[in-house]
Coordinates of C-alpha atoms in Angstrom, one line a residue:
X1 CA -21.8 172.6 116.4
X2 CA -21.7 175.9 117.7
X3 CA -18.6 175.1 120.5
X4 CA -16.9 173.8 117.7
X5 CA -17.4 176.7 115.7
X6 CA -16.7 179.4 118.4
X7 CA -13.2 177.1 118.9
X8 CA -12.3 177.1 115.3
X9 CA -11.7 181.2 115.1
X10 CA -9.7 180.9 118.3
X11 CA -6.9 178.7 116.0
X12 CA -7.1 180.9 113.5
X13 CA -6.8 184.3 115.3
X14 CA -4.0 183.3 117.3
X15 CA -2.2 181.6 114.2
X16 CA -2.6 185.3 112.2
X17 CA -1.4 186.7 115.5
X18 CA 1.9 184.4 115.3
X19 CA 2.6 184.7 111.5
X20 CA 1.6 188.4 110.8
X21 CA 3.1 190.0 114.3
X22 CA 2.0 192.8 115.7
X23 CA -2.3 192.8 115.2
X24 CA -5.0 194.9 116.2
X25 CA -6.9 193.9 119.8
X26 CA -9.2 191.1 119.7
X27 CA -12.0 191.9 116.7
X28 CA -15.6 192.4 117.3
X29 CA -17.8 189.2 117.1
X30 CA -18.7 189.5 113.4
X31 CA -15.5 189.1 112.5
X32 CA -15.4 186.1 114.9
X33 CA -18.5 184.8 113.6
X34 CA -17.6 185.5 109.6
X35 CA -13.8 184.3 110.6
X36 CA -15.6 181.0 112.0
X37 CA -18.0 180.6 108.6
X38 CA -14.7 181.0 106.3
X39 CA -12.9 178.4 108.3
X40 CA -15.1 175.7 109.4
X41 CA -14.5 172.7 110.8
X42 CA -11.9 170.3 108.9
X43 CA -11.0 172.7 106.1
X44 CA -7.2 173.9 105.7
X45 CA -6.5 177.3 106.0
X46 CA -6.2 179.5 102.4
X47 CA -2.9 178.4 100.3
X48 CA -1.3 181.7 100.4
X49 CA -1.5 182.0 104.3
X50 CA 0.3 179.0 104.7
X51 CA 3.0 180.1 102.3
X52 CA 3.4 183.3 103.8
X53 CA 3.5 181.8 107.5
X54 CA 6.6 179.8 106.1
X55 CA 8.4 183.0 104.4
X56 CA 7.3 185.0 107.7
X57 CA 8.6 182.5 110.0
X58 CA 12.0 182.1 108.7
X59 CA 12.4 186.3 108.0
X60 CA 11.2 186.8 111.7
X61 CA 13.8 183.7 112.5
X62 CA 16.7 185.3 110.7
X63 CA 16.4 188.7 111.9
X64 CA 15.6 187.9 115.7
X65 CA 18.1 188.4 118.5
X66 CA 20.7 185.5 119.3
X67 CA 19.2 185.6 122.8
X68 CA 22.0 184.3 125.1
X69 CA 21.6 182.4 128.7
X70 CA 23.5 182.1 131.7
X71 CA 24.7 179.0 130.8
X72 CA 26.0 179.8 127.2
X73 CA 28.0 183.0 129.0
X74 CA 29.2 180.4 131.2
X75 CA 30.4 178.4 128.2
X76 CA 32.1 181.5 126.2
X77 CA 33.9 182.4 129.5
X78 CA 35.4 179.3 130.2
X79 CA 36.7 178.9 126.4
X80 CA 38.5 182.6 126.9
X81 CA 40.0 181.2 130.6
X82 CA 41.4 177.5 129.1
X83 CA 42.7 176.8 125.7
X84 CA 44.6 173.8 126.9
X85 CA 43.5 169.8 126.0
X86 CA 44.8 166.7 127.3
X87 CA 46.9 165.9 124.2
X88 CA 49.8 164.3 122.7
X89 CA 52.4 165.8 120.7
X90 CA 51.7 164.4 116.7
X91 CA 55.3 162.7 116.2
X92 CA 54.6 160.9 120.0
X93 CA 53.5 157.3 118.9
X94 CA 50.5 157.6 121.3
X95 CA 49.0 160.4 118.9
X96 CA 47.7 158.0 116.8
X97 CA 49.0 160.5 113.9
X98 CA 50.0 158.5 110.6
X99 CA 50.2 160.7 107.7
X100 CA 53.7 161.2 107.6
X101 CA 53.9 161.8 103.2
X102 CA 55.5 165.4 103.5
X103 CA 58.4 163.9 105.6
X104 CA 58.5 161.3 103.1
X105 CA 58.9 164.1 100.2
X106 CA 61.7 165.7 102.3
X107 CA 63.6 162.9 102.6
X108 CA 63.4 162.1 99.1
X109 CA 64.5 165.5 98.6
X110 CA 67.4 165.2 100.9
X111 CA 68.3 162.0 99.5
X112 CA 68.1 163.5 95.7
X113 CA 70.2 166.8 96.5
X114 CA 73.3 165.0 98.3
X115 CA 73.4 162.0 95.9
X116 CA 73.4 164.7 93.2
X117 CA 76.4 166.2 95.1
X118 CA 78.2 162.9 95.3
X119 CA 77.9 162.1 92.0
X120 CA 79.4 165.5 90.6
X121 CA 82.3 164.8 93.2
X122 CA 82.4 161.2 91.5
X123 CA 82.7 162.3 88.1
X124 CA 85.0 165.3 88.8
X125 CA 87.4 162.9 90.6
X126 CA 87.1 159.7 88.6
X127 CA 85.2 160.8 85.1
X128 CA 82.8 158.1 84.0
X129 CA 82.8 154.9 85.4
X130 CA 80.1 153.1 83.8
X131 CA 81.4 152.1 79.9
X132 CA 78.8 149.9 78.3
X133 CA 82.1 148.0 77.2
X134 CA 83.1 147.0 80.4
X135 CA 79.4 146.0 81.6
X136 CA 79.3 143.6 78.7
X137 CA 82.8 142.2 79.8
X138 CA 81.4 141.3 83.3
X139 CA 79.5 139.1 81.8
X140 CA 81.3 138.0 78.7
X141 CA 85.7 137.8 78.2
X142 CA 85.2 135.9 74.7
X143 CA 82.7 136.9 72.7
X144 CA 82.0 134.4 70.7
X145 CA 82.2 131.9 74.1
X146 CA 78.9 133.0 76.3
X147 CA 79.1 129.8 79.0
X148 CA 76.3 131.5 81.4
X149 CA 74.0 132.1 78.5
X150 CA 74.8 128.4 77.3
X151 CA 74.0 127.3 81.0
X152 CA 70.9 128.9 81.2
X153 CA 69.5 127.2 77.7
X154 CA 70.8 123.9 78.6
X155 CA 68.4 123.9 82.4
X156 CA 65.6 122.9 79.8
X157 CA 67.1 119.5 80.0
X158 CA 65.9 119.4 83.9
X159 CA 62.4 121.2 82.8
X160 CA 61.6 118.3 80.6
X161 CA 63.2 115.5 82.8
X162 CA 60.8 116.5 85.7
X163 CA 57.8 116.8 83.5
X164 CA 58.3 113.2 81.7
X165 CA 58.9 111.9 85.3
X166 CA 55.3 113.7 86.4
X167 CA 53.9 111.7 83.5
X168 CA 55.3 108.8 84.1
X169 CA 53.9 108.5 87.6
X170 CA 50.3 110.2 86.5
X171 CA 50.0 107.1 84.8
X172 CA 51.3 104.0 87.2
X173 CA 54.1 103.6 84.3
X174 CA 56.7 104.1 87.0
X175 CA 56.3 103.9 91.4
X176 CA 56.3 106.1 93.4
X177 CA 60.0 105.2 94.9
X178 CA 61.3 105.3 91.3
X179 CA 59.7 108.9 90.7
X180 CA 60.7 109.7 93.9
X181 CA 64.6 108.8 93.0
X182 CA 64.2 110.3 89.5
X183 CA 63.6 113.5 91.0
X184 CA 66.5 113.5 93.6
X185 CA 68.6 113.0 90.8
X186 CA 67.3 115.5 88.7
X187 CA 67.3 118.1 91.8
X188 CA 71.0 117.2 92.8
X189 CA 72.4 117.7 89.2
X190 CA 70.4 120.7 88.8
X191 CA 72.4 122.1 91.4
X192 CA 76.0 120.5 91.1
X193 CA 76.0 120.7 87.1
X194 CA 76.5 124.2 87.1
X195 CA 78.3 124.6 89.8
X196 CA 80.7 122.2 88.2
X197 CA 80.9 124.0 85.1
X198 CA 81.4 127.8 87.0
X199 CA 84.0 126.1 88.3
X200 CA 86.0 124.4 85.6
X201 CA 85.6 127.0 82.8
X202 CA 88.1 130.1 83.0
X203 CA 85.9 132.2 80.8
X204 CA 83.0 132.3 83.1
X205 CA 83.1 136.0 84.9
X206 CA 81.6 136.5 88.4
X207 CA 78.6 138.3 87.5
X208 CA 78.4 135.6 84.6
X209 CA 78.1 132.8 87.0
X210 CA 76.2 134.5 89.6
X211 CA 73.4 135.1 86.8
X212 CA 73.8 131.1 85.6
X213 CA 73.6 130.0 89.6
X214 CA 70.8 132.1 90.1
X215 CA 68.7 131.0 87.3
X216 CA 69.7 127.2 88.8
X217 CA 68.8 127.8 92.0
X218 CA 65.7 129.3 91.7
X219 CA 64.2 126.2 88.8
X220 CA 65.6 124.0 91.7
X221 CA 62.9 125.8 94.1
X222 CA 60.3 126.1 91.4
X223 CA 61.0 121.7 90.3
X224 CA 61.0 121.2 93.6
X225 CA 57.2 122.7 94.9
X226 CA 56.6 120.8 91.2
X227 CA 57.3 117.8 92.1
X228 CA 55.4 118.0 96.0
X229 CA 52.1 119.8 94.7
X230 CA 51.8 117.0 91.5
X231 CA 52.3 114.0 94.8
X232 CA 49.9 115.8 96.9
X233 CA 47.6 115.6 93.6
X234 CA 48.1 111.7 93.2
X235 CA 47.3 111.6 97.3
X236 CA 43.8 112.7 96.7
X237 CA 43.5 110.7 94.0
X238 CA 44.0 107.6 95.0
X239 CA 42.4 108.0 98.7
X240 CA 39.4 108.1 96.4
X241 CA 38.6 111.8 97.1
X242 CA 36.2 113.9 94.8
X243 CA 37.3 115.4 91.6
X244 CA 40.1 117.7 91.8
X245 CA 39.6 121.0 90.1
X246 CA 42.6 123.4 92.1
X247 CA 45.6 122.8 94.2
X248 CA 45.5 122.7 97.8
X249 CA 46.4 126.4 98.6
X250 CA 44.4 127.8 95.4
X251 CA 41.1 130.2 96.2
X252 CA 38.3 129.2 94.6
X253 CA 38.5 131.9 91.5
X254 CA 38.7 131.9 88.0
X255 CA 42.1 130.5 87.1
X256 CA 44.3 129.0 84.3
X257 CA 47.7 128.6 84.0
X258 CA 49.4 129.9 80.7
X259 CA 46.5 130.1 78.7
X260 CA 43.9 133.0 78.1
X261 CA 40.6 131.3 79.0
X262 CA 40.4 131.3 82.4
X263 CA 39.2 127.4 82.9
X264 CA 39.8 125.3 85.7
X265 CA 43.0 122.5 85.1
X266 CA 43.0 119.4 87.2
X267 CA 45.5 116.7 87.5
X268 CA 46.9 115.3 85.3
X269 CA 45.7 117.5 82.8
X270 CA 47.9 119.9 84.1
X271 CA 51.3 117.7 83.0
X272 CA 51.7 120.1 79.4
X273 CA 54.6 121.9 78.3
X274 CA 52.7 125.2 78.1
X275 CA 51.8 124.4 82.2
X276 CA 55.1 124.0 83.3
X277 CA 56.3 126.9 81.5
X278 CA 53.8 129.4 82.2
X279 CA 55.3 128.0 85.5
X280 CA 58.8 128.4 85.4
X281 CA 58.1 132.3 83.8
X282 CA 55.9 133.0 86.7
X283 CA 57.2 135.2 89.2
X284 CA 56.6 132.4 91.9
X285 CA 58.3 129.6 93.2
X286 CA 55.1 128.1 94.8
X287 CA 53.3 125.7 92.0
X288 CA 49.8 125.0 91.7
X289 CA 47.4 123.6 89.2
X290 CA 45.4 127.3 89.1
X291 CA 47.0 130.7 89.5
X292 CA 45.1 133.5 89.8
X293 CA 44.8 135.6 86.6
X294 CA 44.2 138.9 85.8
X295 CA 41.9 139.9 83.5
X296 CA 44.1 141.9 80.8
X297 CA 47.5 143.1 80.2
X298 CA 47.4 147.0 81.6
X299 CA 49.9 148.7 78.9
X300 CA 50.1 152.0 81.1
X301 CA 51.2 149.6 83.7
X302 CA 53.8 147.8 82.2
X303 CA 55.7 151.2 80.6
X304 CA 55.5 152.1 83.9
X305 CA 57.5 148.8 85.2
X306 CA 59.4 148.9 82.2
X307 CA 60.8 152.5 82.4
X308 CA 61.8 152.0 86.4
X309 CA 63.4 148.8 85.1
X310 CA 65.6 150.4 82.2
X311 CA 66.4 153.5 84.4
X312 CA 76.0 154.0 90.2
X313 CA 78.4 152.9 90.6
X314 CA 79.8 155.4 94.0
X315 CA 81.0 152.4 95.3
X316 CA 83.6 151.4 93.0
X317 CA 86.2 154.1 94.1
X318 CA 85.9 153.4 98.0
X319 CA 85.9 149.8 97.9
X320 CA 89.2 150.6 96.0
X321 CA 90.1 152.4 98.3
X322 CA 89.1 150.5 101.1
X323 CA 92.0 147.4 100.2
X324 CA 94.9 149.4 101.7
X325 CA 93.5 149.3 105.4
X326 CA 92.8 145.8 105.3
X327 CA 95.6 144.6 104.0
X328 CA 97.7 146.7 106.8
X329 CA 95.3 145.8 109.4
X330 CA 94.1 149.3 110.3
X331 CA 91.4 148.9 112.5
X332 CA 90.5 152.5 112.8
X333 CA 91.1 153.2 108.9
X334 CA 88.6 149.5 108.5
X335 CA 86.0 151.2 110.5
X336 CA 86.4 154.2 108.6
X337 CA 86.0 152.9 105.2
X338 CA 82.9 150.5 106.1
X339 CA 80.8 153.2 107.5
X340 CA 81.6 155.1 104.2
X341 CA 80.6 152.4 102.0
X342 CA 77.6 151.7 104.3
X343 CA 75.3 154.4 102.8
X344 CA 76.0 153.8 99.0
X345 CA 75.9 150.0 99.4
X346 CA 72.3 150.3 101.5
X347 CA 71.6 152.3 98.7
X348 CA 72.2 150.5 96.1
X349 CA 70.3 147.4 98.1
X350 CA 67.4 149.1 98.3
X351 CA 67.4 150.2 94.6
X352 CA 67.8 146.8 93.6
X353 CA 64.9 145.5 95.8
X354 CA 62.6 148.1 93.8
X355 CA 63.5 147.2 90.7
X356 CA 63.5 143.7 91.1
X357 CA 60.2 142.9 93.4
X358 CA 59.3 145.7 92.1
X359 CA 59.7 146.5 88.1
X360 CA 60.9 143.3 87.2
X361 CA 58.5 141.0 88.9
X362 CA 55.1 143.1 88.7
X363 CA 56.6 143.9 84.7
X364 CA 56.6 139.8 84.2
X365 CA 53.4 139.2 86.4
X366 CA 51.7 141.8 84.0
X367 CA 53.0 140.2 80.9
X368 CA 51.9 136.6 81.9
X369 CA 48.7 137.7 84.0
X370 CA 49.7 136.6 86.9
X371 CA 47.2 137.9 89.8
X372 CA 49.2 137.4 93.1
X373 CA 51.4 140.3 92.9
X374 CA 52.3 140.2 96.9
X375 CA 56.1 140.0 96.2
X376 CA 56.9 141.6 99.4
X377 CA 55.3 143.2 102.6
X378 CA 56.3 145.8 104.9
X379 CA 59.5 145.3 106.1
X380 CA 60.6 148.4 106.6
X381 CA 58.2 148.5 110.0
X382 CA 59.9 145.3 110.7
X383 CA 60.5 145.4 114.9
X384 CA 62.1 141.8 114.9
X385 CA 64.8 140.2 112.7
X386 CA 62.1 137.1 112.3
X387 CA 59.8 139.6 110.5
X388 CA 62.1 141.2 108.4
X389 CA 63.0 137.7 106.7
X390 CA 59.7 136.3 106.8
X391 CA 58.5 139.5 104.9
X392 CA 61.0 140.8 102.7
X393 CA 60.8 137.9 100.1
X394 CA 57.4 136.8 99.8
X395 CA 57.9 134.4 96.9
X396 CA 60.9 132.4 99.0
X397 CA 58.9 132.8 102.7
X398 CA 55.9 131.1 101.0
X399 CA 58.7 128.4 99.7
X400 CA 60.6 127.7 103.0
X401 CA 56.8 127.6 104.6
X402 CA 54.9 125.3 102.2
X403 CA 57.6 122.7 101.5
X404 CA 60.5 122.9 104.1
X405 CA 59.3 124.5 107.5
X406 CA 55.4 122.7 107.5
X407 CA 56.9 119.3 106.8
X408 CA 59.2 119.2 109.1
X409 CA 56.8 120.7 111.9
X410 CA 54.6 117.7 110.9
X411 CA 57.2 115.4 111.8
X412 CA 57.2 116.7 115.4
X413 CA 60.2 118.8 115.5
X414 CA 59.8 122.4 117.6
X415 CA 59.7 125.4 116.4
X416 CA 63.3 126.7 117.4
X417 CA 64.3 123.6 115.6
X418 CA 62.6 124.3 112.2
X419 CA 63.3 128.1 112.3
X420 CA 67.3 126.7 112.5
X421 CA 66.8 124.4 109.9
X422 CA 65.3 127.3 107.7
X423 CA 68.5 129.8 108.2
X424 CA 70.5 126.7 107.6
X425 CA 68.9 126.0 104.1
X426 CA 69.0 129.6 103.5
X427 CA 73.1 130.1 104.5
X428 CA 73.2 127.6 102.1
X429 CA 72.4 129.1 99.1
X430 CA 73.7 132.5 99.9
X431 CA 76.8 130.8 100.2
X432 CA 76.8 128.5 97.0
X433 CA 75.6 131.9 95.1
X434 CA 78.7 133.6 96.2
X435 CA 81.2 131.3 96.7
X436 CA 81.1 129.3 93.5
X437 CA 81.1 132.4 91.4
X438 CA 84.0 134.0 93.1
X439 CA 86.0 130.4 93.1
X440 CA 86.9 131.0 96.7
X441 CA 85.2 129.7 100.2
X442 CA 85.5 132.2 102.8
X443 CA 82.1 130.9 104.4
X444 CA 81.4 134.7 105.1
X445 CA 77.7 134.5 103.5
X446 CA 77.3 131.4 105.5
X447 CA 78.1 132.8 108.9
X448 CA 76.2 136.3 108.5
X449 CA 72.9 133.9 107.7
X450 CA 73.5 132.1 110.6
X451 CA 74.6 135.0 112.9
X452 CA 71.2 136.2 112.5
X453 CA 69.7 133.8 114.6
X454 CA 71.3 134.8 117.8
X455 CA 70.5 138.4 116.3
X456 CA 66.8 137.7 115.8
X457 CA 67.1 136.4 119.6
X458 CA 68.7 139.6 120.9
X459 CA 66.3 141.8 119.6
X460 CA 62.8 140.0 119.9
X461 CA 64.3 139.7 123.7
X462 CA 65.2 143.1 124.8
X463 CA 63.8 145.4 122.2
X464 CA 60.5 146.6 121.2
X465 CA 58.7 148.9 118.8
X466 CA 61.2 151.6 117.2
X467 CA 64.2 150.3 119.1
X468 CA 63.7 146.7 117.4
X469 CA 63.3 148.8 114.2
X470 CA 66.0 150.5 114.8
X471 CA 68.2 147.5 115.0
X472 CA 66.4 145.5 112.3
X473 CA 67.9 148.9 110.2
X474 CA 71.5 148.8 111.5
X475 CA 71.7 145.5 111.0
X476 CA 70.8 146.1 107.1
X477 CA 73.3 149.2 107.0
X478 CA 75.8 147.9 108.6
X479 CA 75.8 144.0 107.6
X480 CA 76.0 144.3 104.4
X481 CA 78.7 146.2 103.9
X482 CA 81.2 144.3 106.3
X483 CA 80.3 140.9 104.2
X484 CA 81.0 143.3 100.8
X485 CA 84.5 144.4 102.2
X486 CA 85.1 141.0 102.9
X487 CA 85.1 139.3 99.6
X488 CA 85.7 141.8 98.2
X489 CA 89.3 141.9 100.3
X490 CA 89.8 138.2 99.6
X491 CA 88.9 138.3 96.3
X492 CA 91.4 141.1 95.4
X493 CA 94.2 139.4 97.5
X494 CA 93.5 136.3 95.7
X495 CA 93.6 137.8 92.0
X496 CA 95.4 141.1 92.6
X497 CA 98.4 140.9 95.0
X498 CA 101.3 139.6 93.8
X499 CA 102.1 136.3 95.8
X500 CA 105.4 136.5 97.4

């Protein structure tokens, strides 16, 4: 017991020693002796030494010298010598760098500023060009005769036709060759009916019949993945498969399709009017059994869609202008005029992709609760013509994949072959939603669809990254406006020119 006394004072002198600095020399033995009674052996030392070796340490901590060492001198030398990295510059690509937003704002600056100019040189040179008047004559020359609005009204005929035939077969009423036919039929006058009837009728305008062919061609696309998902449906049924409660490509969510409780629908219970409505609203062209639904309507959101939507026309005076060359063959003066009425026509193309993939479709998606809202992805960093078109137009890319490009891969034709087929089909209906409105066949939509697949083969070959992009860009610049300039030429020729 007495080591272990004699060891305890030791602790505690050379703890005050630490704590309290500068001390006395070493006490007398009493004070060893009483300094060993106070602190024996497994007691703590008095609470307010221990509080005070804290406050201590940290004041004798904070006011000591930074002591330095010969490496840390090393250290601050070699920082005053070199002040030179291995580094790239921030607009390289290998910088890795990607915020890029107060470009952005520039250029929407720049592109606010000299459209402001042009349109002050517009309407000193030309006054007002946009009369409500004349925007309801594009679409109507009689107004008591509205044929596109009539057109439009009468395409329920082909809603209901494909979903008696759906019902039909749901039941074994009809086969499966008879349904089969019963839908070509409906498909094929779906497109040709009013086709037919832009044609024939003199007070159908262009944009009139443009609007009427559009609304055809798309519930073509939308009947058509109808009529394949609802067979795919009976498939499973009949190979004896377990209850279906989605579609094929539908996530396993909480869906329903026009109606405000989200419950599961499965075939045929599916086959309603409310169904293929909610459908044929949807801002898809892809059917299934369960959509993905949001869980309420976001007012803010749709003002927001609605205001971009509600919210020009540069073009009108150089395309005017533009007739004179062409009809005198000007090469020089053609080249001219096209690059002019590159920048407002791009312009105008890529205002009407925001408002319509944009506004329109995320305004309707919002009304009807529709959850997919990936109407289009980005394109813009497209570096091949392939991936500008596959990404562009989500609602068509998932159509041309799901019902036209998959099943003919699962016949056993190539790729290359398929990818043609898909321009083709495409060319198609560029050309019947230009051609039939205009009366007049120049085949111009038909061949700039087509040209793009020796274009899509050019680039992916010999350019990469922003060179591709580049191209991908020129292409959208400059294409457009050539195929403009030429209806536009024929069409005035045709309507315009007096015939000699």
């Amino acid at each position: 017991m007495g080591d272990r006394n004699d060891r305890v004072p030791m602790m505690t002198r050379r703890t005050r020693r630490s704590t309290i600095g500068p001390t006395p020399a070493v006490p007398n033995s009493k004070h060893a002796n009483n300094g060993g009674k106070q602190a024996t052996a497994g007691e703590k030392p008095p609470s307010h030494l221990s509080h005070s070796h804290g406050k201590v340490k940290e004041e004798k901590r904070a006011h000591a010298p930074v002591t330095t060492t010969p490496r840390y001198e090393r250290n601050k030398i070699t920082e005053r010598l070199s002040c030179h990295v291995l580094q790239e510059s921030l607009l390289s690509s290998a910088s890795g760098y990607r915020n890029y937003r107060g470009i952005l704002n520039w250029c929407v600056v720049m592109l606010v500023l000299s459209n402001a100019r042009l349109f002050l040189e517009n309407l000193i040179k030309y006054g007002i060009l946009v009369d409500p008047i004349q925007v309801v004559s594009l679409f109507l020359k009689d107004p008591y005769s509205w044929p596109a609005l009539c057109l439009v009204i009468v395409s329920n005929v082909f809603i209901m036709a494909a979903l008696y035939t759906e019902r039909r077969l749901s039941v074994g009423t009809i086969s499966e060759t008879t349904g089969t036919f019963l839908h070509f039929v409906n498909l094929t006058t779906l497109l040709c009916f009013p086709s037919a009837t832009v044609l024939t009728l003199t007070s159908m305008t262009p944009v009139g019949g443009v609007f009427a062919l559009g609304v055809f061609t798309i519930l073509f696309l939308k009947l058509y993945s109808y009529k394949d998902v609802n067979m795919w449906c009976r498939e499973i049924r009949h190979s004896n498969a377990r209850t279906l409660t989605r579609s094929q490509s539908c996530p396993s969510v909480a869906r329903s399709n026009g109606s405000a409780v989200h419950a599961h629908v499965s075939y045929p219970g599916n086959l309603t009017h409310r169904d293929i409505y909610y459908f044929v609203l949807a801002p898809t062209l892809c059917y299934e059994l369960n959509f993905p639904r949001s869980p309420r309507i976001r007012k803010s959101f749709l003002l927001r869609r609605l205001f971009e939507m509600v919210r020009s026309t540069w073009m009108v005076p150089t395309i005017q202008n533009s007739m004179k060359p062409f009809q005198d063959m000007d090469f020089s003066r053609m080249m001219e005029r096209m690059l002019k009425l590159a920048v407002p026509n791009h312009l105008i193309w890529l205002i009407f992709f925001y408002w319509f993939f944009h506004s329109s479709m995320n305004f309707v998606a919002e009304l009807l609760q529709f959850g997919d809202r990936e109407f289009y992805r980005d394109w813009w960093n497209s570096e091949t013509v392939t991936y500008f078109w596959s990404n562009w137009n989500i609602p068509v890319h998932k159509w041309c994949l799901r019902h036209f490009y998959q099943p003919i891969m699962r016949r056993g034709v190539s790729k290359w072959v398929a990818r043609t087929a898909v321009f083709l089909l495409s060319a198609f209906f560029h050309e019947y939603l230009v051609s039939v409105p205009l009366k007049m066949f120049r085949l111009w939509a038909f061949m700039g669809m087509m040209a793009q697949i020796p274009l899509a083969w050019f680039v992916s070959r010999f350019l990469r990254g922003n060179y591709g992009n580049a191209a991908v860009w020129i292409s959208l610049i400059i294409g457009q406006p050539v195929a403009v300039l030429m209806y536009f030429h024929d069409y005035y020729v045709l309507h315009y020119v007096p015939q000699s």
